Every structure is written in C-alpha cells, then in structure tokens.
Amino acid sequence: MAESESLETITEHERILQEIESTDTACVGPTLRSVYDDQPNAHKRFMEKLDARIRNHDREIEKMCNFHHQGFVDAITELLKVRADAEKLMGQVSDTNRRLQDAGREVTAQTEEVIRCRIQQRNMATTVEKLQLCIPVLEMYSKLKEQLESKRYYSALKTMEQLQNIYIPRVSQYRFCQIMAETLPKLREEIKEISMSDLKDFLESIRKHSDKIGETAMRQAQQHRTFNSAVQKQVTLSCAKPLYGLNGRTPLHHNGLSTEHHRAQNKHEAPYFSPGYGFPVNRLFELLFEVRDQYNETLLKKWALVFRDIFEQDNYSPIPVENEEEYKAVISRFPFHDAEIEKQQFPKKLPMSQSVPQIYSQVKEFIYASLKFSESLHRSSTEIDDMLRKSTNLLLTRTLSSCLQNLIKKPHIGLTELVQIIINTTHLEHACKYLEDFITNITNVSPETVHTTRLYGLSTFKDARHAAEGEIYTKLNQKIDEFIQLADYEWGMAESDGRASGYLMDLINFLRSTFQVFTHLPGKVAQTACMSACKHLATSLMQMLLDTELKQISMGAIQQFNLDVIQCELFASSEPVPGFQGDTLQLAFIDLRQLLDLFMVWDWSTYLADYGQPTSKYLRVNPSTALALLEKMKDTSKKNIIFSQFRKNDRDKQKLIETVVKQLRSLVNGMSQHS
C-alpha cells in the first residue's frame, strides 16, 4: 500500500513540475498549494525532486554553454576588432553630419532667398503689367494738359474723347482714373466757354476790319486781271517762235500755243514751268526732286513714330466683335475675309489684334501724303505711280520693318505676344496685294506696265515673322531654364518618392498650356517650337545628371530622375502639338531613356557585349557618359565600405562596378585613339 502511495506521489510531483515549467508565473500559486495539501512530508519529497530537476537543467545549460563558448569568444574577438572601426566611423559620421548641417543651412538660406526673389519677381511683373496699362492713360492726360495750355482745343477734344472711350475704361478700377473721369466734363465746359469767347472776339475783330479787308481783296483781284492780260498778250506775240520745253526739249505747238499749256488749260491744272521768258528751268526741277526726297524722309520719320505708338498701345489679343456693326467697322478699315469666322455667331473674335487695321490704314495715309506732294511736280501718271511705290517700299522695308524688329526684341514681349505678332504679320502680308491695288486705283496705271515697281511687303513681313519665331524658341528655352533652376534633387536619397518632382510637373503644365496657344500659328512653327523645347529639356536634364560639380548619385536618385523622365516621355506621347508622325517627339528623350534603362536594369553585360553594333539595345549610350555616371555611383558606394565588407551582395556589387569601370575606360580610350 505504501509503495503504491509513493508511486502516486512521484507521478503527482512530476505533473506539478511540468505545470510549473509550462505555466505562467502568475498561476504557480495554486499548483504549489496542492503540494502542501497532499500527504504529510510530501513537500520534502517534492523539494528533493525539484532539486534533482534543477541539477539536471544546470547540466544541460553547462553543456550548451560549453558547446557555444568558442563561437561567443570568436564573436567577442570580432567585435573588439570592429570597435576601432566603429569609433572611426562614428567620427566620420559626426564630421559628415556637421558638414551636412552647415551645407544644409546655407542651402536653406539660399532657397529662402530664391523663394523671396521669385515672389519679388512675380510682384514686379504684376506691377509692370499694371503700369503698362496705366502709363498710356497718364500720357494721354498729360498730352491733354499740354494741348489745353497751347490752346489747341480741337486736338484736346479728340484726346479727351479717346481718354473717355478707350483708355480710362481699361483701368477704371483705379482712383486716379475715376478722378480723371470726373474732371473731363469740367474741362469740356471750359473749352466750350473759351472757344465761344474766342469766336466772339474773332467776329468782333472782323467787324472792325471788314472795310479794309474788302478794299485789299478788290485791289488784288484787279492786279490779277491786269497780270493775266499782259501774259496773254505776250503769248500772242510769241506764237510763231518755238519755246524751250522742260529738260531742254521743245514742246509741240497747236494753234499758236504749246501742247503743255493747252493740256493744262483743258484739265484746269497749272502748266509746266515754261521758260509761258526764254530761261531754262532744269535746275529748278532738280531742286524739286531733292525736296521730294527730303519730304519723303520726313514722312518716314513721322510714320516711324506713328507705328511705334500703335505697337505700344496694342494689347496683342484677337479683336473682339460683339455685333455686325463692329464687324463691318473692322473690315472697312482692313481687307479681312474668312468664311469660317463669318459663319460664327456673335460675339466672335478676329484672329489679328488691333494694330493690324491701324497699320494698314496708316500705310494708306502715308501713300496719300506722298501723293499730295508728287502731284505738285506735274509728272506723268506712270512716274507718280513709280514714286509712290518706291516711297511705300521704303516705308515697309525700312521703317515698318525696323519697328517690328525692335518690338520683337523688347523684354516685355512674351510668348503670347510673339504668337500674336506672327499672326499679325501673316495678315499684313496677305494685305499687300490690296495696297498695290490701292496705288493702282489712285494713279490709274495698270499693274501690268513694264516699269511698274512691285511692293516689297512680302519679304518685310516674312523677315519679321522669322525673327519672331526665333525669339519664341529663345524665350521658350529661357522659361525651361527657369524651371530647371528650381530643381532640388536629393542626390543621396535611399529610394525615390514614388512620384515625379514638383518642378517638372509645373514645367510640363506650362508647356502644355503654351502649346495650346501655339496651335494658332501658321505652318510648322508650332511643331518646331515643340521639338525645340523637348530637345532643350532633354539636354538640360542630361547636363544636370552629368554636372561635374555633382560628385555622388545614389540608385534612389536615379530612380527619382527616371520618374521625371517618364513624365517627359508621357508629355511627348500625348501629342501636345498636332502634326508629328509616330514617336518623333519621344525620340528627343531617347538618349536619357537608354542611359537610365541601363542603370535601372544594371544590364552591363548586354551593353558591353553589343557595343558598336547597330542593333544594340543601348546604341545611344556613349561610353564616356556611362562612365561619368558610374563614377558618381562608385563614390557613393565607398561611403558604406565599412559595413559592405560584411555583406556578400555589396562586395559583389563593388567588384562588378570596378570591373565595368575598367572596361568602360578601355572603350573611352579606344575611341580617343581612333579619333
């Protein structure tokens, strides 16, 4: 019986020990209580059993420690070896952190300065824009004051009308314009009162001197009749004698009078300067021709100012027409016909800006002014036609062309204005044939005449358009450079942000909106501008990646740069300007794409094996370019050389980079020797 109890006790103790070993310490109390609740002196036997179990575990622990002791000693030895390197690394990290903080502080200050400068630049641009709207108003008001002071009241009224109807409504939100608008009715009343007073004084003066004026007029009329009678008698007496004609030629006679004098009487015109006393007048005509040339030069200078004022006051936006009357008012001043626009409902916009009909009208005014002087020379219609065409050619090729070239080069003329200038010159070029018809109508000389001079307006406007196109390409590249300057890559980043950089998305949005305006340009200008912009962007990105001042680039930075290039390629494939065939626009980024693919895939074996073959996957990757970028990544890997010696993958990558660098250098040296 006692032996049976002992076996049961031992079994119970084993169970209790297993529960103690496997049960949470918070639940051990009830288990231990069962030991003392059992048979008397059972706890002593349990303690013996517990001591035996402890000794067994101690032996197992000692055996395990003996088994792992050598590895622990080796680990401690390795750790002691690394301690020196760790201290060195800590010093390098501290120094690098200090230098990084110093550099970052300077970069942060420069970034804040750039942001502040950008804000100032934007404010200045806004101020300049507002001032450009306000300055013409102030200039016109100053002109009005000068006209009032010089008592040119009619001109003052015209200026006042322009101020009230054209200039002030553009900037009516400003207080000084409101004050001007309130002042104009008062000035108009003052002009009215002063004019009435002057009129009364003039009438009173005429009343006082009317007797003397009548006496003088009658006396001069009598002298004129006496002079005409004497001239008629002189002609009658010399009817049988040949008279010297102009330029030494003898005119024909008809019924005793020269044909020139007879033709003048029939047309009620003044005759040629006849010798109507026997003296030659060749030098007089030479003097008149010199005066004509000087007069034309004066006209050209005057119209240069007129053209400049027109260009300065133009808003360089399509002309809006609200109704049929406004539409007819525009086409009455400029020969414009477009079937598509005529079908549109009002309100609508005409493609050219306000300066086009104004320039066209002023050219016609110049022709009238030149004609008025040429008519007094009493030349033939063919000669007058030739004079007008030559004068008009000078106006177009010298004066207007110079004004257009100066306008295009002005700094405040942006991309939108340049686009409008190109459209304007296209319409002016089409209107040249109407100017030739205009000259033909007023001189009655057929354009098929052998000696008829053609107008050179076509070449003038083509040259101006080409200059504007070149300026568009230049300004577009300048805007791209401004966005590129805002790039702030973290060239040592561990991994990319997963999205494209903000500066690049802003740049693409700018290009997209700009090219929407370019679709109105004629010919291939829009396609050329788009291709030029994409090539310039690709070149700028490549230069940024290969900049000699950039010493280190991580794979994370390459990945981030790749995301930006992908956005550029998506923009090129979205056909921002119609007319490109296939992937022509995407080819602008092909050099960047192949270079980034090579580094992203790390496909050096394929590149080196296929180098020089026309079917190579990386045909556009130059070895010197790849070497320069790989050197930057090699420098980055050196920073982690302390830890990389314990990682097999990093050691293998270092060896691969060293091997590829050597092979690339051999390729570069081979290229230089071959060249």
XYZ file of C-alpha atoms in Angstrom:
675
model
C 0.000 0.000 0.000
C 2.852 2.386 0.964
C 4.653 1.543 -2.251
C 1.522 2.349 -4.199
C 1.206 5.691 -2.461
C 4.852 6.502 -3.175
C 4.402 5.876 -6.907
C 1.324 8.043 -6.960
C 3.162 10.790 -5.106
C 6.086 10.663 -7.535
C 3.725 10.835 -10.502
C 1.873 13.736 -8.919
C 5.172 15.557 -8.317
C 6.177 15.077 -11.963
C 2.878 16.571 -13.054
C 3.342 19.536 -10.691
C 6.878 20.134 -12.019
C 5.667 20.085 -15.595
C 2.942 22.596 -14.707
C 5.490 24.873 -13.016
C 7.765 24.716 -16.090
C 4.971 25.333 -18.596
C 2.580 27.585 -16.648
C 2.705 31.371 -16.423
C 4.286 32.606 -13.177
C 1.020 34.283 -12.162
C -0.701 30.868 -11.952
C 2.035 28.970 -9.963
C 0.368 29.611 -6.540
C -2.481 27.083 -6.835
C -0.064 24.470 -8.167
C 2.309 24.829 -5.178
C -0.623 24.779 -2.760
C -1.506 21.276 -3.944
C 1.940 20.088 -2.702
C 1.197 21.114 0.887
C -2.377 19.865 0.747
C -1.177 16.345 -0.021
C 0.232 13.692 2.369
C 2.451 14.701 5.304
C 6.073 15.291 4.464
C 5.178 15.222 0.773
C 6.682 18.665 0.326
C 10.104 17.370 1.365
C 9.986 14.725 -1.310
C 8.799 17.411 -3.771
C 11.786 19.618 -2.822
C 14.134 16.715 -3.457
C 12.503 16.134 -6.788
C 12.758 19.871 -7.590
C 16.468 19.949 -6.667
C 17.113 16.984 -8.913
C 15.263 18.681 -11.757
C 17.297 21.893 -11.205
C 20.573 19.982 -11.275
C 19.501 18.320 -14.485
C 18.768 21.687 -16.087
C 22.074 23.100 -14.834
C 23.929 20.256 -16.513
C 22.093 20.922 -19.775
C 22.843 24.662 -19.546
C 26.501 23.960 -18.859
C 26.650 21.568 -21.772
C 25.062 24.155 -24.108
C 27.377 26.906 -22.894
C 30.402 24.685 -23.469
C 29.125 23.991 -26.999
C 28.665 27.706 -27.906
C 31.545 29.132 -25.874
C 34.043 29.134 -28.724
C 31.598 30.959 -31.043
C 30.935 33.535 -28.328
C 34.645 34.076 -27.857
C 35.110 34.448 -31.601
C 32.211 36.943 -31.779
C 33.710 38.988 -28.931
C 37.068 38.957 -30.719
C 35.468 40.181 -33.975
C 33.546 42.818 -32.036
C 36.756 44.095 -30.476
C 38.283 44.330 -33.929
C 35.289 46.298 -35.229
C 35.312 48.658 -32.213
C 38.179 50.692 -33.629
C 36.476 50.934 -36.994
C 33.204 51.809 -35.266
C 34.871 54.640 -33.387
C 36.411 55.846 -36.653
C 33.032 55.559 -38.367
C 31.386 57.474 -35.541
C 33.897 60.239 -36.006
C 33.279 60.303 -39.755
C 29.524 60.282 -39.222
C 29.772 63.154 -36.753
C 32.012 65.135 -39.095
C 29.766 64.380 -42.075
C 26.709 65.366 -40.051
C 28.345 68.634 -39.031
C 29.341 69.455 -42.598
C 25.922 68.411 -43.848
C 24.235 70.677 -41.324
C 26.484 73.577 -42.344
C 25.846 72.967 -46.038
C 22.146 72.490 -45.443
C 21.964 75.728 -43.513
C 23.486 77.569 -46.457
C 21.229 75.779 -48.937
C 18.196 76.577 -46.814
C 19.173 80.228 -46.709
C 19.731 80.300 -50.467
C 16.425 78.518 -51.037
C 14.598 81.065 -48.927
C 16.388 83.810 -50.830
C 15.332 82.240 -54.147
C 11.732 81.988 -52.957
C 11.820 85.604 -51.832
C 13.325 86.671 -55.160
C 10.666 84.725 -57.049
C 7.953 86.449 -55.073
C 9.563 89.827 -55.733
C 9.916 88.965 -59.421
C 6.268 87.999 -59.624
C 5.233 91.187 -57.844
C 7.433 93.246 -60.141
C 5.942 91.563 -63.211
C 2.447 92.271 -61.920
C 3.409 95.881 -61.202
C 4.930 96.321 -64.658
C 1.820 94.859 -66.239
C -0.441 97.225 -64.327
C 1.830 100.176 -65.079
C 1.764 99.348 -68.785
C -2.000 99.723 -68.604
C -1.852 102.936 -66.588
C 1.010 104.739 -68.367
C -0.892 105.309 -71.654
C -3.717 106.892 -69.642
C -1.322 109.211 -67.844
C 0.473 110.062 -71.099
C -2.808 110.901 -72.809
C -3.880 113.041 -69.858
C -0.521 114.841 -69.914
C -0.956 115.346 -73.656
C -4.411 116.787 -72.968
C -2.948 119.267 -70.496
C -0.279 120.363 -72.985
C -2.893 120.870 -75.682
C -5.013 122.969 -73.345
C -2.004 125.096 -72.361
C -1.093 125.640 -76.027
C -4.769 126.467 -76.824
C -5.159 123.592 -79.316
C -8.721 122.974 -78.277
C -9.815 120.777 -81.170
C -6.941 118.362 -80.578
C -7.725 118.483 -76.866
C -11.323 117.443 -77.534
C -10.149 114.496 -79.659
C -7.706 113.445 -76.943
C -10.446 113.808 -74.346
C -12.718 111.570 -76.409
C -10.024 108.879 -76.660
C -9.407 109.087 -72.922
C -13.075 108.751 -72.075
C -13.960 105.986 -74.542
C -10.782 103.907 -74.872
C -8.139 104.448 -72.199
C -9.976 105.128 -68.945
C -12.363 102.113 -69.235
C -9.325 99.793 -69.304
C -8.200 100.908 -65.835
C -11.406 102.301 -64.411
C -10.838 100.470 -61.115
C -8.084 102.882 -60.073
C -8.926 106.001 -58.136
C -6.869 108.380 -60.263
C -8.841 107.256 -63.324
C -12.083 107.965 -61.519
C -10.795 111.445 -60.706
C -9.829 111.933 -64.370
C -13.266 110.796 -65.489
C -14.886 113.293 -63.128
C -12.582 116.078 -64.363
C -13.179 115.591 -68.115
C -16.732 117.113 -68.209
C -15.424 120.207 -66.418
C -12.569 120.556 -68.907
C -15.006 120.156 -71.787
C -17.150 123.010 -70.416
C -14.056 125.177 -70.015
C -13.080 124.520 -73.648
C -16.614 125.388 -74.717
C -16.574 128.692 -72.843
C -13.081 129.631 -74.063
C -13.983 128.732 -77.680
C -17.150 130.823 -77.571
C -15.184 133.733 -76.165
C -12.526 133.440 -78.898
C -15.223 133.210 -81.560
C -16.883 136.354 -80.310
C -13.543 138.173 -80.270
C -12.827 136.982 -83.815
C -16.195 138.132 -85.123
C -15.782 141.473 -83.435
C -12.296 141.846 -84.969
C -13.669 141.030 -88.433
C -16.394 143.629 -87.998
C -13.773 146.255 -87.229
C -11.518 145.450 -90.208
C -14.067 144.307 -92.816
C -13.804 147.551 -94.822
C -10.033 147.360 -95.116
C -10.166 143.614 -95.972
C -12.677 144.241 -98.797
C -10.604 147.076 -100.210
C -7.447 144.928 -100.232
C -9.250 141.974 -101.843
C -10.660 144.115 -104.668
C -7.280 145.706 -105.340
C -5.555 142.313 -105.569
C -8.287 140.993 -107.894
C -7.730 143.957 -110.241
C -3.950 143.360 -110.205
C -4.523 139.690 -111.039
C -6.697 140.532 -114.057
C -4.091 143.033 -115.308
C -1.321 140.431 -114.966
C -3.322 137.779 -116.873
C -3.997 140.245 -119.705
C -0.279 141.014 -120.009
C 0.614 137.329 -120.085
C -1.985 136.642 -122.806
C -0.583 139.463 -124.939
C 2.974 138.109 -124.516
C 1.861 134.622 -125.637
C 0.076 136.043 -128.688
C 3.153 137.987 -129.771
C 5.441 134.957 -129.493
C 3.129 132.398 -131.151
C 5.448 131.979 -134.164
C 8.571 131.321 -132.028
C 9.413 127.850 -130.636
C 9.589 127.870 -126.826
C 12.117 125.960 -124.804
C 10.476 122.992 -123.086
C 11.332 121.207 -119.889
C 14.699 119.480 -119.713
C 15.777 121.228 -122.919
C 13.025 119.602 -125.044
C 10.940 121.739 -127.463
C 7.227 121.141 -126.987
C 4.862 120.751 -129.955
C 2.600 123.691 -130.973
C -1.085 123.675 -131.558
C -2.921 126.761 -132.821
C -0.076 129.007 -131.714
C 0.152 127.621 -128.098
C 2.340 124.875 -126.633
C 0.675 121.494 -126.067
C 1.731 121.566 -122.439
C -0.016 124.901 -121.906
C -3.029 123.702 -123.881
C -3.292 120.469 -121.847
C -3.078 122.418 -118.637
C -5.903 124.705 -119.694
C -8.101 121.740 -120.662
C -7.544 119.989 -117.308
C -7.689 123.191 -115.269
C -4.197 122.444 -113.943
C -1.137 124.601 -113.665
C 1.158 124.183 -116.718
C 4.742 123.006 -116.568
C 7.157 125.757 -115.663
C 7.641 127.127 -119.174
C 10.537 129.374 -119.978
C 4.547 130.735 -120.563
C 10.589 134.442 -120.784
C 13.263 132.147 -122.512
C 15.168 130.891 -119.390
C 15.844 127.119 -118.769
C 14.288 125.593 -115.624
C 16.148 122.244 -115.423
C 17.878 123.072 -112.144
C 14.576 124.116 -110.643
C 13.169 120.647 -111.248
C 16.319 119.029 -109.860
C 15.816 121.078 -106.711
C 12.188 119.981 -106.520
C 13.219 116.333 -106.771
C 15.700 116.831 -103.935
C 12.972 118.472 -101.899
C 10.724 115.498 -102.682
C 13.357 113.082 -101.331
C 13.749 115.160 -98.167
C 9.979 115.289 -97.821
C 9.791 111.500 -98.053
C 12.456 111.183 -95.359
C 10.417 113.475 -93.142
C 7.324 111.378 -93.772
C 9.228 108.194 -92.931
C 10.388 109.652 -89.613
C 6.871 110.782 -88.795
C 5.353 107.390 -89.591
C 8.037 105.626 -87.560
C 6.619 107.400 -84.501
C 3.088 106.510 -85.608
C 3.950 102.808 -85.937
C 5.734 102.793 -82.588
C 2.711 104.317 -80.844
C 0.418 101.755 -82.466
C 2.588 98.856 -81.290
C 2.862 100.262 -77.762
C -0.905 100.678 -77.413
C -1.794 97.256 -78.827
C -2.954 94.614 -76.330
C -1.824 91.751 -78.627
C -5.037 89.780 -78.345
C -7.643 88.913 -81.004
C -10.111 91.696 -81.839
C -13.494 91.043 -80.194
C -16.588 91.983 -82.179
C -19.936 91.987 -80.415
C -22.258 92.586 -83.357
C -22.474 93.097 -87.116
C -21.749 96.822 -86.889
C -18.436 96.300 -85.099
C -17.503 93.573 -87.588
C -18.191 95.847 -90.560
C -16.274 98.677 -88.879
C -13.163 96.471 -88.724
C -13.343 95.071 -92.269
C -13.988 98.559 -93.627
C -10.517 99.517 -92.395
C -8.786 96.234 -93.247
C -9.466 93.716 -96.061
C -10.222 90.626 -93.978
C -12.258 87.687 -95.276
C -12.648 84.325 -93.590
C -15.587 82.064 -94.424
C -15.358 80.099 -91.168
C -15.360 83.190 -88.976
C -18.164 84.761 -90.978
C -20.328 81.708 -90.227
C -19.795 82.044 -86.474
C -22.386 83.665 -84.266
C -21.774 86.953 -82.466
C -19.908 87.720 -80.311
C -16.780 86.391 -82.008
C -13.094 87.212 -82.320
C -10.989 88.068 -85.344
C -7.546 86.417 -85.371
C -5.440 89.596 -85.680
C -5.015 92.229 -82.975
C -5.989 95.899 -83.094
C -2.663 97.069 -84.557
C -3.255 95.306 -87.911
C -6.091 97.525 -89.246
C -4.344 100.555 -87.749
C -1.068 99.775 -89.537
C -2.924 99.145 -92.798
C -4.793 102.452 -92.501
C -1.607 104.354 -91.699
C 0.172 102.925 -94.762
C -2.680 104.230 -96.891
C -2.407 107.622 -95.161
C 1.311 107.647 -95.974
C 0.502 106.948 -99.633
C -1.951 109.855 -99.654
C 0.645 112.185 -98.096
C 3.295 111.133 -100.611
C 0.818 111.523 -103.486
C -0.114 115.041 -102.402
C 3.470 116.211 -102.831
C 4.132 114.232 -106.026
C 1.108 115.721 -107.782
C 2.557 119.222 -107.460
C 5.568 118.150 -109.554
C 3.321 117.792 -112.651
C 4.826 114.473 -113.692
C 3.117 111.768 -115.727
C 0.875 109.181 -114.075
C 3.456 106.444 -114.629
C 6.171 108.491 -112.917
C 3.872 109.339 -109.997
C 2.951 105.660 -109.660
C 6.623 104.739 -109.584
C 7.341 107.423 -106.962
C 4.506 106.174 -104.723
C 5.597 102.552 -104.956
C 9.215 103.380 -104.167
C 8.191 105.538 -101.193
C 5.859 102.806 -99.943
C 8.633 100.232 -100.310
C 10.876 102.392 -98.150
C 8.094 102.665 -95.576
C 7.641 98.885 -95.466
C 11.210 97.623 -95.796
C 12.927 100.229 -93.652
C 10.532 101.990 -91.293
C 7.914 99.341 -90.535
C 10.467 96.524 -90.619
C 12.684 98.361 -88.117
C 9.711 98.999 -85.806
C 8.734 95.318 -85.950
C 12.282 94.139 -85.221
C 12.559 96.499 -82.239
C 9.165 95.374 -80.981
C 10.105 91.703 -81.112
C 13.300 92.288 -79.102
C 11.598 94.201 -76.284
C 11.842 92.354 -72.939
C 8.169 92.765 -72.012
C 7.048 90.952 -75.179
C 6.308 87.413 -74.015
C 5.383 84.188 -75.780
C 1.702 85.103 -76.140
C 2.576 88.473 -77.675
C 5.077 86.863 -80.067
C 2.449 84.392 -81.244
C 0.063 87.274 -81.926
C 2.790 89.205 -83.780
C 3.332 86.219 -86.098
C -0.404 86.041 -86.789
C -0.490 89.818 -87.395
C 2.394 89.737 -89.896
C 0.672 86.911 -91.768
C -2.459 89.008 -92.264
C -0.440 92.106 -93.181
C 1.457 90.051 -95.734
C -1.832 88.966 -97.317
C -2.962 92.604 -97.415
C -0.001 93.764 -99.549
C -1.850 92.962 -102.763
C -4.661 95.278 -101.651
C -2.107 98.077 -101.130
C -0.871 97.568 -104.685
C -4.462 97.745 -105.940
C -4.931 100.910 -103.891
C -1.957 102.600 -105.580
C -3.191 101.432 -108.965
C -6.633 102.936 -108.359
C -5.330 106.381 -107.399
C -2.743 106.609 -110.226
C -4.718 104.818 -112.967
C -1.578 102.931 -114.028
C -2.083 99.267 -114.887
C -0.015 96.869 -112.761
C 0.962 95.043 -115.965
C 3.028 98.041 -117.062
C 6.618 97.040 -117.823
C 8.247 99.520 -115.465
C 5.791 99.097 -112.581
C 7.631 98.612 -109.277
C 6.339 95.836 -107.036
C 5.845 96.261 -103.294
C 8.361 94.501 -101.071
C 5.970 93.987 -98.167
C 6.030 90.209 -98.534
C 9.726 89.955 -97.685
C 9.347 92.533 -94.895
C 6.672 90.587 -93.061
C 8.357 87.252 -93.695
C 11.576 88.546 -92.144
C 9.668 89.893 -89.147
C 7.831 86.607 -88.763
C 11.064 84.608 -88.871
C 12.585 86.897 -86.244
C 9.522 86.418 -84.022
C 9.724 82.654 -84.467
C 13.386 82.658 -83.446
C 12.542 84.782 -80.418
C 9.797 82.298 -79.472
C 12.300 79.450 -79.455
C 14.730 81.507 -77.368
C 12.160 82.648 -74.806
C 10.687 79.147 -74.543
C 14.113 77.721 -73.740
C 14.664 80.508 -71.201
C 11.409 79.598 -69.434
C 12.514 75.938 -69.368
C 15.841 77.008 -67.808
C 13.953 78.952 -65.129
C 12.008 75.837 -64.158
C 15.172 73.679 -64.254
C 16.826 76.068 -61.794
C 14.106 75.196 -59.268
C 15.091 71.501 -59.331
C 16.107 70.298 -55.861
C 17.121 66.647 -56.099
C 18.393 64.794 -53.047
C 21.170 63.006 -54.895
C 21.958 60.697 -51.973
C 18.391 59.549 -51.291
C 17.953 55.869 -50.390
C 14.815 55.422 -52.507
C 12.577 57.560 -54.720
C 9.478 59.412 -53.524
C 7.286 57.362 -55.853
C 6.049 60.433 -57.722
C 7.541 62.946 -60.156
C 9.211 66.125 -58.908
C 7.036 69.186 -58.423
C 9.171 71.493 -60.555
C 8.918 69.139 -63.527
C 5.144 68.816 -63.297
C 4.889 72.635 -63.204
C 7.144 72.803 -66.271
C 5.039 70.263 -68.194
C 1.814 72.100 -67.300
C 3.388 75.327 -68.560
C 4.450 73.698 -71.831
C 1.034 72.120 -72.318
C -0.825 75.429 -71.879
C 1.716 77.253 -74.054
C 1.414 74.804 -76.923
C -2.359 75.141 -76.848
C -1.811 78.783 -77.846
C 0.769 77.742 -80.459
C -1.819 75.735 -82.398
C -2.992 79.013 -83.958
C 0.426 79.607 -85.521
C 0.826 79.107 -89.273
C 2.913 76.411 -90.925
C 5.346 74.286 -88.919
C 6.134 76.897 -86.282
C 4.255 75.079 -83.520
C 5.896 71.731 -84.346
C 9.356 73.294 -84.492
C 8.819 75.084 -81.166
C 7.605 71.875 -79.509
C 10.511 69.808 -80.813
C 13.000 72.521 -79.851
C 11.562 72.686 -76.323
C 11.681 68.893 -75.842
C 15.272 68.700 -77.106
C 16.325 71.570 -74.856
C 14.612 69.931 -71.874
C 16.300 66.587 -72.577
C 19.693 68.271 -72.954
C 19.223 70.231 -69.706
C 18.272 67.075 -67.778
C 21.295 65.221 -69.170
C 23.588 68.110 -68.223
C 22.105 68.120 -64.735
C 22.828 64.405 -64.372
C 26.413 64.734 -65.672
C 27.278 68.005 -63.935
C 30.940 67.914 -62.837
C 30.063 69.621 -59.556
C 27.756 66.708 -58.730
C 30.090 64.164 -57.150
C 27.758 61.418 -55.879
C 24.478 59.879 -57.065
C 22.601 57.077 -55.342
C 20.383 54.487 -57.011
C 17.388 56.088 -55.285
C 18.200 59.393 -57.001
C 18.458 57.553 -60.352
C 15.006 56.094 -59.727
C 13.585 59.532 -58.887
C 15.203 61.002 -62.001
C 13.714 58.154 -64.035
C 10.207 59.057 -62.798
C 10.708 62.609 -64.076
C 11.924 61.420 -67.478
C 8.871 59.144 -67.704
C 6.654 62.220 -67.249
C 8.558 63.957 -70.059
C 8.001 60.959 -72.325
C 4.301 60.839 -71.448
C 4.047 64.522 -72.333
C 5.769 63.896 -75.676
C 3.482 60.941 -76.460
C 0.318 62.952 -75.661
C 0.772 64.947 -78.921
C 0.833 68.446 -77.370
C 1.043 69.861 -80.901
C -0.658 68.053 -83.809
C 1.326 67.136 -86.894
C 4.045 64.798 -85.544
C 4.356 61.342 -87.040
C 4.719 58.317 -84.780
C 7.104 58.717 -81.849
C 9.106 61.547 -83.432
C 8.713 63.782 -80.383
C 9.614 60.997 -77.934
C 12.950 60.490 -79.721
C 14.112 63.741 -78.122
C 14.462 61.804 -74.834
C 15.921 58.586 -76.330
C 19.461 59.252 -75.045
C 18.191 59.734 -71.481
C 15.882 56.735 -71.722
C 18.585 54.276 -72.808
C 21.046 55.602 -70.221
C 18.545 55.307 -67.359
C 17.398 51.860 -68.512
C 20.999 50.674 -68.461
C 21.424 51.763 -64.841
C 17.957 50.757 -63.664
C 18.253 47.202 -65.065
C 22.021 47.105 -64.386
C 22.417 45.408 -67.760
C 26.159 45.923 -68.238
C 26.774 42.540 -69.793
C 24.378 43.292 -72.662
C 25.771 46.808 -73.131
C 29.402 45.684 -73.281
C 28.617 42.677 -75.479
C 26.549 44.634 -78.037
C 28.591 47.840 -78.033
C 29.228 49.172 -81.529
C 26.535 47.069 -83.180
C 23.686 48.897 -84.974
C 21.128 46.605 -83.303
C 22.391 47.330 -79.790
C 19.694 47.911 -77.166
C 21.754 50.810 -75.773
C 23.003 52.245 -79.059
C 22.580 55.894 -77.903
C 24.582 55.446 -74.666
C 28.074 56.891 -75.045
C 30.749 55.054 -73.003
C 32.113 58.309 -71.610
C 28.605 59.285 -70.434
C 28.031 55.912 -68.806
C 31.490 56.055 -67.206
C 30.905 59.534 -65.756
C 27.604 58.480 -64.173
C 29.001 55.182 -62.894
C 31.915 57.009 -61.263
C 29.399 59.088 -59.297
C 27.659 55.917 -58.096
C 31.013 54.327 -57.288
C 31.821 57.215 -54.961
C 28.501 56.670 -53.205
C 29.283 53.012 -52.587
C 32.603 53.909 -50.926
C 30.749 55.587 -48.095
C 29.360 52.223 -46.925
C 32.568 50.254 -47.382
C 32.899 49.539 -43.633
C 29.587 47.726 -43.473
C 29.646 46.380 -47.017
C 32.636 44.159 -46.172
C 30.307 42.067 -44.007
C 27.622 41.790 -46.778
C 28.391 39.491 -49.646
C 25.972 41.222 -52.093
C 27.596 44.607 -51.527
C 31.069 43.145 -52.001
C 29.960 41.550 -55.267
C 28.418 44.813 -56.441
C 31.635 46.681 -55.686
C 33.633 44.184 -57.685
C 31.168 44.441 -60.581
C 31.369 48.260 -60.588
C 35.172 48.122 -60.592
C 35.141 45.653 -63.486
C 32.656 47.687 -65.542
C 34.572 50.925 -64.877
C 37.759 49.356 -66.234
C 36.007 48.126 -69.363
C 34.332 51.474 -69.971
C 37.645 53.263 -69.601
C 39.162 50.973 -72.195
C 36.286 51.767 -74.566
C 36.710 55.524 -73.999
C 40.476 55.293 -74.551
C 39.899 53.296 -77.726
C 37.519 55.950 -79.031
C 40.009 58.742 -78.315
C 42.854 56.887 -80.036
C 40.652 56.156 -83.047
C 39.595 59.779 -83.367
